[in-house]
Short mmCIF file of C-alpha atoms in Angstrom, two decimals:
data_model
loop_
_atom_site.label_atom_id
_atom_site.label_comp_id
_atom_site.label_asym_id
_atom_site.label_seq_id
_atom_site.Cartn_x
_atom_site.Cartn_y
_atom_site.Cartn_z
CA UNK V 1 0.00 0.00 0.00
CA UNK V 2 1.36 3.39 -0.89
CA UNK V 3 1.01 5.50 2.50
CA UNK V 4 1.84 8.48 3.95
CA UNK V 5 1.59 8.66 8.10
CA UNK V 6 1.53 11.58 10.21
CA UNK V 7 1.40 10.20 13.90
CA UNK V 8 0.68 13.37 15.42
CA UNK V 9 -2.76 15.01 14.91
CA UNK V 10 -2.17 18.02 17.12
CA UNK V 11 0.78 19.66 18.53
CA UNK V 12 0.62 22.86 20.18
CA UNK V 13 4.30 25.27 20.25
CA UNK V 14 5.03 28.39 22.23
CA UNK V 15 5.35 31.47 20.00
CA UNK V 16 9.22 31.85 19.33
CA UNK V 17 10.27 28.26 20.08
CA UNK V 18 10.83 24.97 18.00
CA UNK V 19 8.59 22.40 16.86
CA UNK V 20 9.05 19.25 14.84
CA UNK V 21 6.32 17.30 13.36
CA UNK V 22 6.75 13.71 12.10
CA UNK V 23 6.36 12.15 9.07
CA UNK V 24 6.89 8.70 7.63
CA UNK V 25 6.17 7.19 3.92
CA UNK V 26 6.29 3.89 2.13
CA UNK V 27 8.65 3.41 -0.86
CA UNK V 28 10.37 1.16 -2.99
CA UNK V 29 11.87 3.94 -5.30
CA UNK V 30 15.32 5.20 -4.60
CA UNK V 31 14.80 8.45 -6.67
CA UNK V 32 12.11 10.52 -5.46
CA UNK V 33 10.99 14.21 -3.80
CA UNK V 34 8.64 14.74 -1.09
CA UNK V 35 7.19 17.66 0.19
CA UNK V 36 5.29 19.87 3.23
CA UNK V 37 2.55 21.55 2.76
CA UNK V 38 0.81 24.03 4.66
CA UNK V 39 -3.13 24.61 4.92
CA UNK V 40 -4.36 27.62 6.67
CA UNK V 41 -7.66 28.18 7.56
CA UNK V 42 -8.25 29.93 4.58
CA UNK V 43 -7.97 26.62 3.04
CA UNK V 44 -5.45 27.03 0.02
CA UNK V 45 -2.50 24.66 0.35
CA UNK V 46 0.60 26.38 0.42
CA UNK V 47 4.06 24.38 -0.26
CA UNK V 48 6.41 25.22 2.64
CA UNK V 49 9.59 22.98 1.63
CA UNK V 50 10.71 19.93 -0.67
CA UNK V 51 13.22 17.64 -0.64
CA UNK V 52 15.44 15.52 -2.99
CA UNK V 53 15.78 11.81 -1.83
CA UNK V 54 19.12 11.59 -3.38
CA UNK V 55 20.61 14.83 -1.97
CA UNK V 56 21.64 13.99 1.71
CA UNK V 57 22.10 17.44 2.57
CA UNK V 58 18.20 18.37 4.39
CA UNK V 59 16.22 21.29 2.55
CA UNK V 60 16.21 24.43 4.75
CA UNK V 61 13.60 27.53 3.85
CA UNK V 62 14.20 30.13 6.13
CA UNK V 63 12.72 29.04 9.40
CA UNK V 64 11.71 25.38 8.38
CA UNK V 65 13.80 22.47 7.84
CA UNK V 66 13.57 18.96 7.35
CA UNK V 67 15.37 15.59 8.78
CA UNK V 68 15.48 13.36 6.39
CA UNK V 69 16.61 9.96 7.10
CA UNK V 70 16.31 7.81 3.59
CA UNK V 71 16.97 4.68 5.17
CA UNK V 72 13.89 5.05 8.24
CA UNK V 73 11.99 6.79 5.35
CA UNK V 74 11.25 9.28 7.83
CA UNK V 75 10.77 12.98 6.75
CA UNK V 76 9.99 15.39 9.66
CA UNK V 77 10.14 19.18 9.30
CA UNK V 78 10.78 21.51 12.24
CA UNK V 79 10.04 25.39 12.35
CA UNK V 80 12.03 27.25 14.30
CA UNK V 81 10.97 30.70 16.07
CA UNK V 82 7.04 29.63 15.86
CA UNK V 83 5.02 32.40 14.95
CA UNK V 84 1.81 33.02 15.07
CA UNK V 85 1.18 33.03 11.40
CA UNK V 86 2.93 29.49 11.17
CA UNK V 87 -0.81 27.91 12.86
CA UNK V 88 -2.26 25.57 10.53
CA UNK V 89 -2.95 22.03 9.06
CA UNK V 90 0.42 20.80 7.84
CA UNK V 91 0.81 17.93 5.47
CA UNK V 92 3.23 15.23 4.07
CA UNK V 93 2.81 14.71 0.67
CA UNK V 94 4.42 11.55 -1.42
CA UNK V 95 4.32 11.88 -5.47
CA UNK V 96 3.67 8.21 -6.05
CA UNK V 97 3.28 6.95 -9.82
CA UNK V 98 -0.11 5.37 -10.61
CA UNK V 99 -1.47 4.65 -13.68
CA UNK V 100 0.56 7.03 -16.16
CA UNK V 101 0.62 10.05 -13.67
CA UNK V 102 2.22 11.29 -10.22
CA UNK V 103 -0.26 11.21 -7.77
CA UNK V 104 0.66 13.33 -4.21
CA UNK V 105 -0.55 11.02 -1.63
CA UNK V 106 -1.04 12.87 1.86
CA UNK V 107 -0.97 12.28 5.00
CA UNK V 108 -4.00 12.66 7.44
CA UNK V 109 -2.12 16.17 8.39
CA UNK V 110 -1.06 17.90 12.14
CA UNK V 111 -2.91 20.52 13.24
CA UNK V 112 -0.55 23.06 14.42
CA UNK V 113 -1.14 25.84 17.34
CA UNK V 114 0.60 28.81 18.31
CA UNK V 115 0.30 29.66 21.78
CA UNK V 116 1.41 33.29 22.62
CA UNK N 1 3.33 35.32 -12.98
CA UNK N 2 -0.43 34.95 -11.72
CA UNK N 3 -1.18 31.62 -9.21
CA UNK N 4 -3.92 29.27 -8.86
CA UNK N 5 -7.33 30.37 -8.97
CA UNK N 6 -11.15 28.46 -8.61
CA UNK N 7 -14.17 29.13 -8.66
CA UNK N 8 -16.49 29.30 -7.34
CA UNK N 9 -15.59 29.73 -3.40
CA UNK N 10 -18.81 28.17 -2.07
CA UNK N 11 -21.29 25.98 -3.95
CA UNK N 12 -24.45 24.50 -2.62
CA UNK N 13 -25.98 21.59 -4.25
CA UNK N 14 -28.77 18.97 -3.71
CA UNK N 15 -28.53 14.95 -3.91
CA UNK N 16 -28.88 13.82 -7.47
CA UNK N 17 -27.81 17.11 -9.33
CA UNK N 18 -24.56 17.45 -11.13
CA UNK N 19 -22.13 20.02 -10.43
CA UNK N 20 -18.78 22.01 -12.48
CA UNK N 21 -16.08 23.54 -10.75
CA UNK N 22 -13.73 25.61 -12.61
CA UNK N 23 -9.63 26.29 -12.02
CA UNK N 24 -7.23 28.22 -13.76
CA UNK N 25 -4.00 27.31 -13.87
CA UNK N 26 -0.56 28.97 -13.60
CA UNK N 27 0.40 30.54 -16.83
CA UNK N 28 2.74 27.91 -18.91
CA UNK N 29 1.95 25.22 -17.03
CA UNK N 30 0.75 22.07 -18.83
CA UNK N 31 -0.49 19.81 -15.84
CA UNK N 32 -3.64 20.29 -13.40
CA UNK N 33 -4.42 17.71 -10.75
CA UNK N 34 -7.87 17.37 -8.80
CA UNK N 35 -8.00 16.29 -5.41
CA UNK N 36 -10.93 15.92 -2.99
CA UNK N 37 -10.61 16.65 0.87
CA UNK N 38 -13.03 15.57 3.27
CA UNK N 39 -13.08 17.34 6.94
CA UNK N 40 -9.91 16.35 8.91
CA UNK N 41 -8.43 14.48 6.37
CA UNK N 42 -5.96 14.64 3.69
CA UNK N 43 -6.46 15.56 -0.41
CA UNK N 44 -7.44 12.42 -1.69
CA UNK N 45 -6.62 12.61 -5.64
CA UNK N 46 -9.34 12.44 -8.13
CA UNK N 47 -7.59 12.49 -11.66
CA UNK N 48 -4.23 14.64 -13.40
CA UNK N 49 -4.78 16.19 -17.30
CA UNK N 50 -1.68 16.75 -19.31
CA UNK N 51 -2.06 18.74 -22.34
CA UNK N 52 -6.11 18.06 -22.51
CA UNK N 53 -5.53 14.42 -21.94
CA UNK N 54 -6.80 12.39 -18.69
CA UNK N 55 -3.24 11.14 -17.61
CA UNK N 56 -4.02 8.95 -14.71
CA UNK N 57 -6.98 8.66 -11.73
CA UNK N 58 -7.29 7.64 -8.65
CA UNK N 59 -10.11 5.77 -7.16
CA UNK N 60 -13.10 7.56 -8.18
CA UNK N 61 -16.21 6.46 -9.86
CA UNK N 62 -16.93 8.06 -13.82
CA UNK N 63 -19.18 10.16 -12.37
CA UNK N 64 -16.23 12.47 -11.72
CA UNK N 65 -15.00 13.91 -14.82
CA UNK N 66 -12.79 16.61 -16.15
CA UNK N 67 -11.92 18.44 -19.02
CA UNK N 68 -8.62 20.82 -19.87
CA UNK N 69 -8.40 23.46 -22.11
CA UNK N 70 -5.69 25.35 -24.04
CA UNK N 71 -5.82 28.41 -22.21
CA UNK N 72 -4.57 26.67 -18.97
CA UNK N 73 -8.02 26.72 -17.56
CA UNK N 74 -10.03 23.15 -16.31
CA UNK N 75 -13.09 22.13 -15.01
CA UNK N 76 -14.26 19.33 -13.24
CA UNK N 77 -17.49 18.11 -13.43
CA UNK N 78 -19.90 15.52 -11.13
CA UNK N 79 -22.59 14.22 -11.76
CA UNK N 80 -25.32 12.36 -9.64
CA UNK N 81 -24.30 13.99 -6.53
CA UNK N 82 -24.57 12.30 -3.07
CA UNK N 83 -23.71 13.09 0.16
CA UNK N 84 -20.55 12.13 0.92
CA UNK N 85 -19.37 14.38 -1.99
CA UNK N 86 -19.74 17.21 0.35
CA UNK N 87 -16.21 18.22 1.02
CA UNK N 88 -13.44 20.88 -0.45
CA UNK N 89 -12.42 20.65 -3.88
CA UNK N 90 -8.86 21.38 -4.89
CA UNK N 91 -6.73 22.18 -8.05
CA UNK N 92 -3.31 21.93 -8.59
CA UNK N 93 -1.06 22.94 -11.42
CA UNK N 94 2.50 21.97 -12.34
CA UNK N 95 5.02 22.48 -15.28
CA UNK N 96 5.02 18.79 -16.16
CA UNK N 97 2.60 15.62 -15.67
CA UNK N 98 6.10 12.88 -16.24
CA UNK N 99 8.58 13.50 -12.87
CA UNK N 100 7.67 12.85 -9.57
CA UNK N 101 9.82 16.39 -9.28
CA UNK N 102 7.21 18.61 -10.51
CA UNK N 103 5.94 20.57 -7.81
CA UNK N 104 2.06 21.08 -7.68
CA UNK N 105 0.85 24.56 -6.81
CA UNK N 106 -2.70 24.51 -5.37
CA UNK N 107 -5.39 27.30 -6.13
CA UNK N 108 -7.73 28.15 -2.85
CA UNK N 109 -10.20 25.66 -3.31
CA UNK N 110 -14.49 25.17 -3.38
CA UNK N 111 -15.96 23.69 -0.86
CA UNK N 112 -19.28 21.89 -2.12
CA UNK N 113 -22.24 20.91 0.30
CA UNK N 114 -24.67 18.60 -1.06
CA UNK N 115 -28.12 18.45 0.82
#
């Protein structure tokens, strides 16, 4: 089954400290991106970060930054100095290949609060 | 460069009626991908069109259907509405339909009720 699995459903971060949010994925590819996206509550999905499987250095953008361990497939993405702007529904997101096409396959998403 | 637009915002529908959404992609870019997201859960994806062509779909009856058009702009239509199609409806574009490198660039979105 091609999956996507975000473990945490809520997490909650002082404003101005660090937060990490897990995510892990199923795959037999070697070659392959995957991505963080962010959904405020005025619904439009915005990409916060990507990363290359085959580059071991982890993406960075600004204030977010990945871990990603190839071997665990594990792909987590902490924000550093929360803000309050940062609250939302964050997702995973997997391009797996299906029928002639890249499909992103999510995860179930973390709801993310800022506390001030 | 202008981003990913839908419309419309809100649509209200009833059981049995059929239903077109509309997105306009970014300029240049040959790929839009539907995806489906019920409350609390992820995009679910409906089907991808490449150049006016259906290039894959994911597990959704042929009541949901789409069509892509030369001036970047797509619509996706459904028809025989039930209930458990109430949820929000959202578009993405990307340069390419062929790597898994492409990034997708979502518009906001229309959420569609069905009574």
């Amino acid at each position: 089954a091609q999956t996507v699995t975000q473990s945490q459903p809520e997490m909650s971060v002082q404003e101005a400290e660090t937060v990490t949010l897990s995510c892990t994925y199923d795959t037999s590819e070697s070659d392959y991106y995957l991505f963080w996206y962010k959904q405020p509550p005025s619904r439009q999905m915005i990409l916060v970060i990507r990363q290359e499987a085959y580059k071991q250095q982890n993406a960075t953008e600004n204030r977010f930054s990945v871990n990603f361990q190839k071997a665990a497939k594990s792909f987590s993405l902490k924000i550093s100095d929360s803000q309050l702007g940062d609250a939302a529904m964050y997702f995973c997101a997997y391009p797996y290949s299906g029928a002639g096409s890249y499909q992103l396959t999510f995860g179930k998403g973390t709801k993310l609060s800022v506390i001030p | 460069e202008t981003g990913v637009t839908q419309s419309p915002t809100h649509l209200i529908k009833t059981r049995g009626q059929q239903v077109t959404l509309r997105c306009s992609s970014q300029s240049g870019h040959n790929t839009v991908s539907w995806y489906q997201q019920a409350l609390g859960q992820g995009p679910q994806f409906i089907f991808q069109y490449y150049r006016e062509e259906e290039n894959g779909r994911g597990n959704f009856p042929p009541r949901f259907s789409g069509l892509q058009f030369p001036n970047y702009s797509s619509e996706l239509n459904v028809n025989a509405l039930e209930l458990d199609d109430s949820a929000l409806y959202l578009c993405a574009s990307s340069l390419a339909a062929g790597p898994s490198t492409d990034t997708q660039y979502f518009g906001p979105g229309t959420r569609l009720t069905v009574l």
